[in-house]
Amino acid sequence: MKHIRTKLKDSDIQKLFYKRYGTYNPLPKLPSIDFTPPIYKGPSYEKAQSMQAENVFPQRQMYEEPLLLHSGKMQWLFDYTGKRYLDMFGGIATISVGHCHPRVTDAIIKQTRMLNHVSCVYEHPKLYEYVEKLVSTMPNHINTVYLVNSGSEANQLALQLARLYTGNQDIISIQNCYHGVSGTLHGLTALSATRYNQPVEHSIHHTMCPDVFKGIWGGKNCRDSPAQTQRACKCSQNHCFAADKYYEQLEDLFTYSLPRGNIAGFFAESIQGVGGVVQFPKGYLSKVYELVKTNGGLCIADEVQTGFGRTGEHFWNFQSHGVTPDIVVMAKGIANGFPMAAVATTSDIAKSLNPGFHFNTFGGNPVACAVGISVLEVIEDEKLQQNSLEVGTYFIEKLCGMRREWSIIGDVRGKGLMVGVELVEVKQDESDNKVHTMPLNSRAITHIKNDCSKMGLLLGIGGARSNVLRFMPPMCITKDDVDFTIVVLRRAMQNYYEAKYRNNI
């Protein structure tokens, strides 16, 4: 394929040349706050980078100049110099109610002074207080909770429960999914970027990802979202033919690759997170759940990134699909950054662990339970689920406006405060002289995200091609924060176009 320059709209060209030859616009101004971070007293930036390179297991750095953060306040983060950033990634949907929320901090201090650890071989009241509050948010049959420390642990336990309860082995997940990378989960997750050159279980299967933006089927009537893809489709508001087609792909998997009537379970995120905020067509999951249960399997809802009101309309996003899971897995926002996760299921399924021995040293820790209680109370008292719906919808609508102006934005999607923006470029195939939309290249993505960081905006990157901007901020953000985000994104796009015009990218 031959690369061609993206066709700029007149408004884009005017902005580009105004910036190049006219008055240079000042950097976007962060919304004002009444908070001063403490003075940084840790190791020097240079020492931190040296230790990161020599003494810490290698991690992928988000930015060309790694951020050394040391303080946080609600939706704000501060680096070692005192520079302030709007955190629109929230530790990957983990900071649910705000960095260092005073009620969460007070709960930690109060419980630590009372009892900080006894392990689950003993009983303590905070465990029962938390479990009672948590199951009250669930469907009635989901009444038993096992507390662990991370989403990966929770998914591993859910997988084990499905196999123990059904007596079957085969597990299904969806291409482009992320359920963790440890142990068996290395095979359950279906993203090549997470894979090592090691064998995975033969009894784990991946069905086609029903992505209505770049998949085979789907278009402008298929998503449960304020933003629809711009592709045309024949689907109606009452029936999604794309869902039927993707479902048929799963039926083929049952026909050719699975022991019919004897599967263990099906894992699905209700919106794919790491995969780039991919939403399934309406009606797809309900049809899949029925097929799985007919064939003896359990349905596992991975709500690690979508739970706790983040998507706005529902506390758990599986509810938006009209499905009833057998097991619900949750983590991240469950404790606002404290190491905690949970598996919730029926009492009958939970009893599958009784014949053997399953133990978690820190699961159900008194401090973790106190934090979990405070998070649930803050979400309710401060109406953060409603804020996610209102501010998130406002954000998505603003992004859709940008999509109409900037050809680099191929798709906007998501619900509430779980939002994805897929960036694209145009290439021309010399063999047929057709123009094709392709994922934006990695150099351009790096340019844009680094620009955003320099202007005080932190965001995430996702998708199989790492070309999706991911926004999953603390659920306390405001419309002013959204407006700042939009201004920064516009400026970053403008900078990208100018660099492209100069042939620097």
Coordinates of C-alpha atoms in Angstrom, one line a residue:
M1 CA 0.0 0.0 0.0
K2 CA 1.1 3.5 -0.7
H3 CA 0.7 6.1 2.0
I4 CA -1.2 9.2 1.1
R5 CA -1.7 12.4 3.2
T6 CA -5.0 12.5 5.0
K7 CA -7.4 14.9 3.3
L8 CA -7.8 17.9 5.5
K9 CA -11.1 19.8 5.7
D10 CA -11.0 23.5 5.2
S11 CA -11.4 24.1 8.9
D12 CA -8.4 21.9 9.6
I13 CA -6.2 23.8 7.1
Q14 CA -7.3 27.2 8.4
K15 CA -6.4 26.1 11.9
L16 CA -3.1 24.7 10.8
F17 CA -2.0 27.8 8.9
Y18 CA -3.3 30.1 11.6
K19 CA -1.1 28.3 14.0
R20 CA 1.9 28.2 11.6
Y21 CA 1.8 31.8 10.5
G22 CA -0.5 33.6 12.9
T23 CA -0.6 34.2 16.7
Y24 CA 0.4 31.0 18.6
N25 CA -2.4 30.0 20.9
P26 CA -1.4 29.6 24.6
L27 CA -1.4 26.1 26.2
P28 CA -4.8 25.0 27.4
K29 CA -5.4 26.1 31.0
L30 CA -6.3 23.5 33.7
P31 CA -9.5 24.1 35.7
S32 CA -8.6 25.8 39.0
I33 CA -8.6 23.8 42.2
D34 CA -8.2 24.6 45.9
F35 CA -5.4 22.2 46.7
T36 CA -1.6 22.4 47.0
P37 CA 0.3 19.1 46.9
P38 CA 3.0 18.3 49.5
I39 CA 6.6 19.0 48.5
Y40 CA 8.3 16.0 46.9
K41 CA 11.1 14.5 49.1
G42 CA 11.7 11.2 47.4
P43 CA 14.6 10.0 45.3
S44 CA 15.7 12.2 42.4
Y45 CA 14.2 11.7 39.0
E46 CA 17.5 10.4 37.7
K47 CA 17.8 7.8 40.5
A48 CA 14.2 6.7 39.9
Q49 CA 14.9 6.1 36.2
S50 CA 18.2 4.2 37.1
M51 CA 16.4 2.0 39.6
Q52 CA 13.5 1.4 37.1
A53 CA 16.1 0.2 34.6
E54 CA 18.2 -1.9 36.9
N55 CA 16.2 -3.0 39.9
V56 CA 12.6 -3.3 38.8
F57 CA 11.0 -5.8 36.5
P58 CA 10.6 -4.2 33.1
Q59 CA 7.4 -2.3 32.5
R60 CA 6.2 -0.6 29.4
Q61 CA 6.4 3.2 29.9
M62 CA 3.5 5.2 28.8
Y63 CA 5.4 8.3 27.8
E64 CA 8.8 9.2 26.3
E65 CA 9.7 10.9 29.5
P66 CA 8.3 8.6 32.3
L67 CA 6.1 10.4 34.8
L68 CA 7.2 10.3 38.4
L69 CA 4.0 10.9 40.3
H70 CA 3.8 11.4 44.1
S71 CA 0.5 12.9 45.0
G72 CA -3.1 12.8 44.1
K73 CA -6.4 14.6 44.9
M74 CA -9.7 13.4 43.4
Q75 CA -9.3 13.6 39.6
W76 CA -5.9 15.2 39.8
L77 CA -2.3 13.8 39.9
F78 CA 0.9 15.7 40.7
D79 CA 4.4 14.8 39.6
Y80 CA 7.7 15.3 41.6
T81 CA 8.0 18.9 40.3
G82 CA 4.4 19.8 41.4
K83 CA 3.1 19.8 37.9
R84 CA -0.7 18.9 37.8
Y85 CA -2.4 16.5 35.5
L86 CA -6.0 15.7 34.9
D87 CA -6.2 11.9 35.3
M88 CA -8.6 10.7 32.5
F89 CA -7.4 7.1 32.8
G90 CA -7.9 6.5 36.6
G91 CA -5.3 3.8 36.9
I92 CA -7.2 1.9 34.2
A93 CA -10.7 2.4 35.6
T94 CA -9.4 1.7 39.1
I95 CA -9.7 5.1 40.8
S96 CA -13.5 5.1 41.0
V97 CA -14.4 7.8 43.5
G98 CA -11.2 10.0 43.3
H99 CA -7.6 9.9 44.3
C100 CA -7.2 10.0 48.1
H101 CA -10.9 10.5 48.7
P102 CA -11.2 11.7 52.3
R103 CA -13.9 9.1 53.2
V104 CA -11.8 6.3 51.8
T105 CA -8.7 7.5 53.5
D106 CA -10.6 7.9 56.8
A107 CA -11.9 4.3 56.5
I108 CA -8.3 3.0 56.1
I109 CA -7.0 4.9 59.1
K110 CA -9.9 4.0 61.3
Q111 CA -9.8 0.3 60.5
T112 CA -6.0 0.0 60.7
R113 CA -6.2 1.4 64.2
M114 CA -8.8 -1.3 65.1
L115 CA -7.7 -4.5 63.3
N116 CA -5.7 -4.6 60.1
H117 CA -5.3 -8.3 59.4
V118 CA -6.4 -11.7 60.7
S119 CA -6.7 -13.7 57.5
C120 CA -9.9 -15.5 56.4
V121 CA -9.5 -18.4 58.9
Y122 CA -11.1 -16.1 61.4
E123 CA -14.3 -14.1 61.3
H124 CA -14.5 -10.3 61.6
P125 CA -17.5 -8.0 61.3
K126 CA -16.3 -5.9 58.4
L127 CA -16.4 -8.9 56.1
Y128 CA -20.1 -9.5 56.7
E129 CA -20.9 -5.8 56.5
Y130 CA -19.2 -5.5 53.1
V131 CA -20.6 -8.7 51.6
E132 CA -24.1 -7.7 52.6
K133 CA -23.7 -4.3 50.9
L134 CA -22.1 -5.9 47.8
V135 CA -24.7 -8.6 47.2
S136 CA -27.5 -6.1 47.5
T137 CA -26.3 -4.6 44.2
M138 CA -26.5 -8.0 42.5
P139 CA -29.3 -10.1 41.0
N140 CA -31.0 -12.1 43.8
H141 CA -29.4 -15.4 43.0
I142 CA -25.9 -14.0 43.2
N143 CA -25.5 -14.2 47.0
T144 CA -22.1 -15.7 47.7
V145 CA -18.8 -13.7 47.6
Y146 CA -15.2 -14.8 47.6
L147 CA -12.8 -11.9 48.2
V148 CA -9.3 -11.9 46.6
N149 CA -6.7 -9.3 45.7
S150 CA -6.8 -8.7 41.9
G151 CA -8.9 -9.2 38.8
S152 CA -6.5 -11.9 37.6
E153 CA -7.0 -13.9 40.8
A154 CA -10.7 -13.4 40.5
N155 CA -10.9 -14.6 36.9
Q156 CA -8.7 -17.6 37.7
L157 CA -11.0 -18.6 40.5
A158 CA -14.1 -18.1 38.3
L159 CA -12.5 -20.3 35.7
Q160 CA -11.9 -23.0 38.3
L161 CA -15.4 -22.7 39.6
A162 CA -16.9 -23.2 36.2
R163 CA -14.9 -26.4 35.6
L164 CA -15.5 -27.8 39.1
Y165 CA -19.3 -27.1 39.0
T166 CA -20.0 -28.4 35.5
G167 CA -17.4 -31.2 35.4
N168 CA -16.4 -29.9 32.0
Q169 CA -13.2 -28.4 30.7
D170 CA -13.8 -26.3 27.6
I171 CA -13.9 -22.5 28.1
I172 CA -14.9 -19.8 25.5
S173 CA -13.8 -16.2 25.4
I174 CA -14.0 -13.5 22.7
Q175 CA -11.2 -12.4 20.5
N176 CA -9.7 -9.0 21.5
C177 CA -10.6 -9.7 25.2
Y178 CA -8.5 -9.2 28.3
H179 CA -9.0 -11.3 31.4
G180 CA -5.5 -11.2 32.8
V181 CA -2.2 -12.8 31.8
S182 CA -1.2 -15.1 34.7
G183 CA -1.5 -18.8 34.6
T184 CA -4.3 -20.2 32.6
L185 CA -5.5 -16.6 31.9
H186 CA -2.6 -16.3 29.5
G187 CA -4.6 -18.4 27.1
L188 CA -8.0 -17.0 28.0
T189 CA -7.0 -13.5 27.0
A190 CA -7.1 -13.1 23.2
L191 CA -4.7 -10.2 22.4
S192 CA -1.4 -11.0 20.7
A193 CA 0.4 -8.2 22.5
T194 CA -0.1 -10.0 25.8
R195 CA 1.2 -13.4 24.5
Y196 CA 4.6 -15.0 25.2
N197 CA 5.9 -17.8 23.0
Q198 CA 4.6 -20.4 25.3
P199 CA 1.9 -23.1 25.0
V200 CA -1.6 -22.4 26.3
E201 CA -4.4 -24.8 27.2
H202 CA -6.0 -26.6 24.3
S203 CA -9.4 -26.4 26.0
I204 CA -9.7 -22.6 25.7
H205 CA -11.4 -21.3 22.6
H206 CA -11.9 -17.8 21.1
T207 CA -14.9 -16.8 19.1
M208 CA -15.0 -13.9 16.6
C209 CA -15.1 -10.4 18.2
P210 CA -18.4 -8.7 17.3
D211 CA -16.8 -5.3 16.6
V212 CA -19.4 -3.2 14.7
F213 CA -16.8 -0.6 13.7
K214 CA -14.1 -2.7 12.0
G215 CA -15.6 -6.2 12.1
I216 CA -17.3 -7.9 9.1
W217 CA -20.8 -6.9 10.1
G218 CA -22.3 -3.9 11.9
G219 CA -23.0 -0.2 11.5
K220 CA -24.9 2.8 12.7
N221 CA -27.8 1.0 14.4
C222 CA -26.0 -1.7 16.4
R223 CA -24.6 -0.2 19.6
D224 CA -26.1 0.6 22.9
S225 CA -24.2 3.9 23.1
P226 CA -24.7 7.7 22.6
A227 CA -22.2 7.3 19.8
Q228 CA -22.7 5.0 16.8
T229 CA -20.3 4.0 14.1
Q230 CA -20.7 5.8 10.8
R231 CA -20.8 2.6 8.8
A232 CA -24.1 1.9 7.1
C233 CA -26.0 -1.2 8.0
K234 CA -29.4 -2.8 7.5
C235 CA -30.2 -3.3 11.2
S236 CA -33.2 -1.7 12.7
Q237 CA -33.8 -0.3 16.2
N238 CA -35.6 -3.5 17.1
H239 CA -33.4 -6.1 15.6
C240 CA -29.6 -6.3 14.9
F241 CA -28.7 -8.5 12.0
A242 CA -25.0 -8.0 12.9
A243 CA -25.6 -9.7 16.2
D244 CA -27.2 -12.7 14.4
K245 CA -24.1 -13.0 12.1
Y246 CA -21.6 -12.9 14.9
Y247 CA -23.7 -15.4 16.9
E248 CA -23.5 -17.7 13.9
Q249 CA -19.7 -17.7 14.2
L250 CA -20.1 -18.9 17.7
E251 CA -22.5 -21.6 16.6
D252 CA -19.8 -22.8 14.1
L253 CA -17.3 -23.0 17.0
F254 CA -19.8 -25.3 18.8
T255 CA -20.3 -27.3 15.7
Y256 CA -16.6 -27.9 14.9
S257 CA -14.5 -27.4 17.9
L258 CA -16.5 -28.1 21.1
P259 CA -18.0 -31.1 22.8
R260 CA -21.6 -30.3 22.3
G261 CA -23.5 -30.2 25.5
N262 CA -20.4 -30.4 27.6
I263 CA -18.7 -27.1 28.0
A264 CA -17.6 -25.4 31.2
G265 CA -18.2 -21.8 30.6
F266 CA -18.1 -18.5 28.6
F267 CA -16.2 -15.4 29.7
A268 CA -17.1 -11.9 28.4
E269 CA -16.4 -8.3 29.4
S270 CA -19.7 -6.4 28.9
I271 CA -17.5 -3.8 27.1
Q272 CA -14.0 -4.8 26.1
G273 CA -11.5 -2.6 28.0
V274 CA -7.9 -3.2 27.0
G275 CA -9.2 -4.2 23.6
G276 CA -10.2 -0.6 22.9
V277 CA -13.6 0.0 24.5
V278 CA -15.3 -2.3 22.0
Q279 CA -19.1 -2.7 22.4
F280 CA -21.0 -5.7 21.2
P281 CA -24.1 -5.4 19.0
K282 CA -27.4 -5.2 20.7
G283 CA -28.8 -8.6 21.5
Y284 CA -25.6 -10.5 21.0
L285 CA -24.8 -11.4 24.6
S286 CA -28.3 -12.6 25.4
K287 CA -28.3 -15.0 22.5
V288 CA -24.8 -16.2 23.5
Y289 CA -25.8 -16.8 27.1
E290 CA -28.7 -18.9 26.0
L291 CA -26.6 -21.1 23.8
V292 CA -23.9 -21.5 26.5
K293 CA -26.4 -22.5 29.1
T294 CA -28.1 -24.9 26.7
N295 CA -24.8 -26.7 26.3
G296 CA -24.1 -27.1 30.0
G297 CA -21.8 -24.1 30.6
L298 CA -21.8 -21.2 33.0
C299 CA -21.8 -17.6 32.0
I300 CA -19.1 -15.4 33.6
A301 CA -19.4 -11.6 33.5
D302 CA -16.1 -9.8 33.7
E303 CA -17.1 -6.5 35.3
V304 CA -13.5 -5.6 36.3
Q305 CA -13.5 -2.4 34.3
T306 CA -17.2 -1.8 33.6
G307 CA -18.6 -2.3 37.1
F308 CA -19.6 0.0 40.0
G309 CA -21.7 2.4 38.0
R310 CA -18.9 3.5 35.6
T311 CA -21.1 3.0 32.5
G312 CA -23.9 5.2 34.0
E313 CA -27.2 3.6 33.3
H314 CA -26.6 0.5 35.4
F315 CA -24.4 -0.4 38.4
W316 CA -23.2 -3.5 36.5
N317 CA -22.9 -3.2 32.7
F318 CA -24.0 -6.8 32.1
Q319 CA -27.5 -5.4 33.0
S320 CA -27.5 -3.3 29.9
H321 CA -27.4 -6.5 27.8
G322 CA -30.4 -8.0 29.6
V323 CA -28.4 -11.1 30.7
T324 CA -28.2 -13.0 34.0
P325 CA -24.7 -14.3 34.6
D326 CA -23.8 -17.3 36.9
I327 CA -20.6 -15.7 38.1
V328 CA -19.6 -12.0 38.3
V329 CA -16.0 -11.0 38.5
M330 CA -15.1 -7.5 39.8
A331 CA -11.9 -5.6 40.7
K332 CA -10.3 -2.2 40.0
G333 CA -12.9 0.3 41.0
I334 CA -14.1 -2.0 43.8
A335 CA -11.7 -0.4 46.3
N336 CA -10.5 2.8 44.6
G337 CA -6.9 1.6 44.2
F338 CA -6.7 -0.6 47.3
P339 CA -5.7 -4.2 46.3
M340 CA -9.0 -6.0 46.2
A341 CA -11.2 -8.0 44.0
A342 CA -14.2 -10.4 44.2
V343 CA -16.0 -13.3 42.7
A344 CA -19.7 -13.4 43.3
T345 CA -21.9 -16.4 42.4
T346 CA -24.6 -18.6 43.6
S347 CA -24.3 -20.7 46.8
D348 CA -24.5 -23.9 44.8
I349 CA -21.7 -23.0 42.5
A350 CA -19.6 -21.7 45.5
K351 CA -19.9 -25.2 47.1
S352 CA -17.9 -26.6 44.3
L353 CA -14.8 -25.6 46.2
N354 CA -15.7 -27.7 49.3
P355 CA -14.2 -31.0 48.2
G356 CA -10.7 -29.5 47.9
F357 CA -8.8 -26.6 49.5
H358 CA -8.8 -23.0 48.2
F359 CA -7.2 -20.3 50.3
N360 CA -6.3 -16.7 50.0
T361 CA -4.1 -15.1 52.7
F362 CA -5.2 -11.5 52.2
G363 CA -8.7 -12.1 50.8
G364 CA -11.3 -10.5 53.0
N365 CA -8.8 -8.4 54.8
P366 CA -10.5 -6.1 57.3
V367 CA -8.9 -2.9 55.9
A368 CA -9.9 -3.9 52.3
C369 CA -13.5 -4.6 53.5
A370 CA -13.6 -1.2 55.2
V371 CA -12.4 0.5 52.0
G372 CA -15.0 -1.5 49.9
I373 CA -17.8 -0.3 52.2
S374 CA -16.7 3.3 51.9
V375 CA -16.5 3.1 48.1
L376 CA -20.0 1.8 47.9
E377 CA -21.3 4.5 50.2
V378 CA -19.5 7.3 48.3
I379 CA -20.8 6.1 45.0
E380 CA -24.3 6.2 46.4
D381 CA -24.1 9.4 48.5
E382 CA -22.3 11.5 45.9
K383 CA -24.4 10.1 43.0
L384 CA -21.3 9.1 41.0
Q385 CA -23.2 6.6 38.9
Q386 CA -25.5 9.5 37.8
N387 CA -22.5 11.7 37.3
S388 CA -20.9 9.0 35.1
L389 CA -24.0 9.0 32.9
E390 CA -24.4 12.8 32.6
V391 CA -20.8 13.8 32.3
G392 CA -19.9 10.8 30.2
T393 CA -22.7 11.4 27.7
Y394 CA -21.6 15.1 27.6
F395 CA -18.0 13.9 26.8
I396 CA -19.1 11.4 24.2
E397 CA -21.2 14.1 22.4
K398 CA -18.3 16.5 22.4
L399 CA -16.1 13.8 20.9
C400 CA -18.7 13.1 18.2
G401 CA -18.5 16.8 17.4
M402 CA -14.7 16.4 17.0
R403 CA -15.2 13.4 14.8
R404 CA -17.2 15.5 12.3
E405 CA -14.2 18.0 12.2
W406 CA -11.1 15.7 12.3
S407 CA -10.7 12.9 9.8
I408 CA -8.2 11.3 12.1
I409 CA -11.0 10.2 14.4
G410 CA -12.5 7.0 12.9
D411 CA -14.8 6.1 15.8
V412 CA -16.2 7.2 19.1
R413 CA -17.8 4.7 21.4
G414 CA -18.6 3.8 25.0
K415 CA -21.0 4.5 27.8
G416 CA -20.8 6.7 30.8
L417 CA -17.2 7.3 31.8
M418 CA -15.8 4.4 29.8
V419 CA -15.0 5.9 26.4
G420 CA -12.8 5.0 23.4
V421 CA -11.7 7.1 20.4
E422 CA -10.2 5.1 17.6
L423 CA -7.7 7.0 15.5
V424 CA -7.2 6.2 11.8
E425 CA -5.2 7.1 8.8
V426 CA -5.8 6.7 5.0
K427 CA -3.8 4.6 2.7
Q428 CA -4.2 4.0 -1.0
D429 CA -3.8 0.5 -2.5
E430 CA -2.1 0.9 -5.9
S431 CA -3.4 -2.5 -7.1
D432 CA -7.0 -1.3 -7.1
N433 CA -6.6 2.4 -6.6
K434 CA -9.0 2.3 -3.6
V435 CA -8.6 4.3 -0.4
H436 CA -8.6 2.3 2.8
T437 CA -8.9 3.3 6.4
M438 CA -6.1 1.9 8.5
P439 CA -5.2 2.1 12.2
L440 CA -3.1 5.2 12.9
N441 CA 0.6 4.4 13.1
S442 CA 2.4 4.1 16.4
R443 CA 4.6 7.1 15.8
A444 CA 1.6 9.3 15.4
I445 CA -0.1 7.8 18.5
T446 CA 3.1 8.5 20.5
H447 CA 3.1 12.1 19.2
I448 CA -0.5 12.7 20.3
K449 CA -0.3 11.1 23.7
N450 CA 3.0 12.8 24.6
D451 CA 1.5 16.1 23.5
C452 CA -1.5 15.5 25.8
S453 CA 0.7 14.7 28.7
K454 CA 2.8 17.9 28.2
M455 CA -0.5 19.9 28.4
G456 CA -1.5 18.2 31.6
L457 CA -3.9 15.4 30.3
L458 CA -3.3 11.7 31.1
L459 CA -5.2 9.1 29.0
G460 CA -4.8 5.5 28.1
I461 CA -4.1 3.6 24.9
G462 CA -5.7 0.3 23.9
G463 CA -6.9 -1.8 21.0
A464 CA -5.3 -4.7 19.2
R465 CA -3.3 -2.1 17.1
S466 CA -2.8 0.3 20.1
N467 CA -4.6 3.1 18.2
V468 CA -7.5 3.7 20.6
L469 CA -7.5 6.6 23.1
R470 CA -9.1 5.2 26.3
F471 CA -10.8 7.4 28.9
M472 CA -11.8 5.9 32.2
P473 CA -11.4 8.7 34.7
P474 CA -12.4 8.9 38.4
M475 CA -16.2 9.1 38.4
C476 CA -16.1 12.5 40.1
I477 CA -14.9 14.5 37.0
T478 CA -16.9 17.5 35.9
K479 CA -18.0 19.0 32.6
D480 CA -15.2 21.6 33.1
D481 CA -12.8 18.7 33.1
V482 CA -14.3 17.4 29.9
D483 CA -14.1 20.8 28.3
F484 CA -10.4 21.0 29.2
T485 CA -9.9 17.5 27.7
I486 CA -11.5 18.5 24.5
V487 CA -9.4 21.6 24.2
V488 CA -6.2 19.5 24.7
L489 CA -7.3 16.9 22.2
R490 CA -8.0 19.5 19.6
R491 CA -4.6 21.1 20.2
A492 CA -2.9 17.7 20.0
M493 CA -4.7 16.9 16.8
Q494 CA -3.7 20.3 15.4
N495 CA 0.0 19.7 16.4
Y496 CA -0.2 16.2 14.7
Y497 CA -1.5 17.7 11.5
E498 CA 1.2 20.3 11.4
A499 CA 3.9 17.7 12.0
K500 CA 2.3 15.6 9.2
Y501 CA 2.2 18.6 6.9
R502 CA 5.9 19.1 7.6
N503 CA 6.5 15.4 6.9
N504 CA 7.8 14.9 10.4
I505 CA 5.5 12.0 11.0

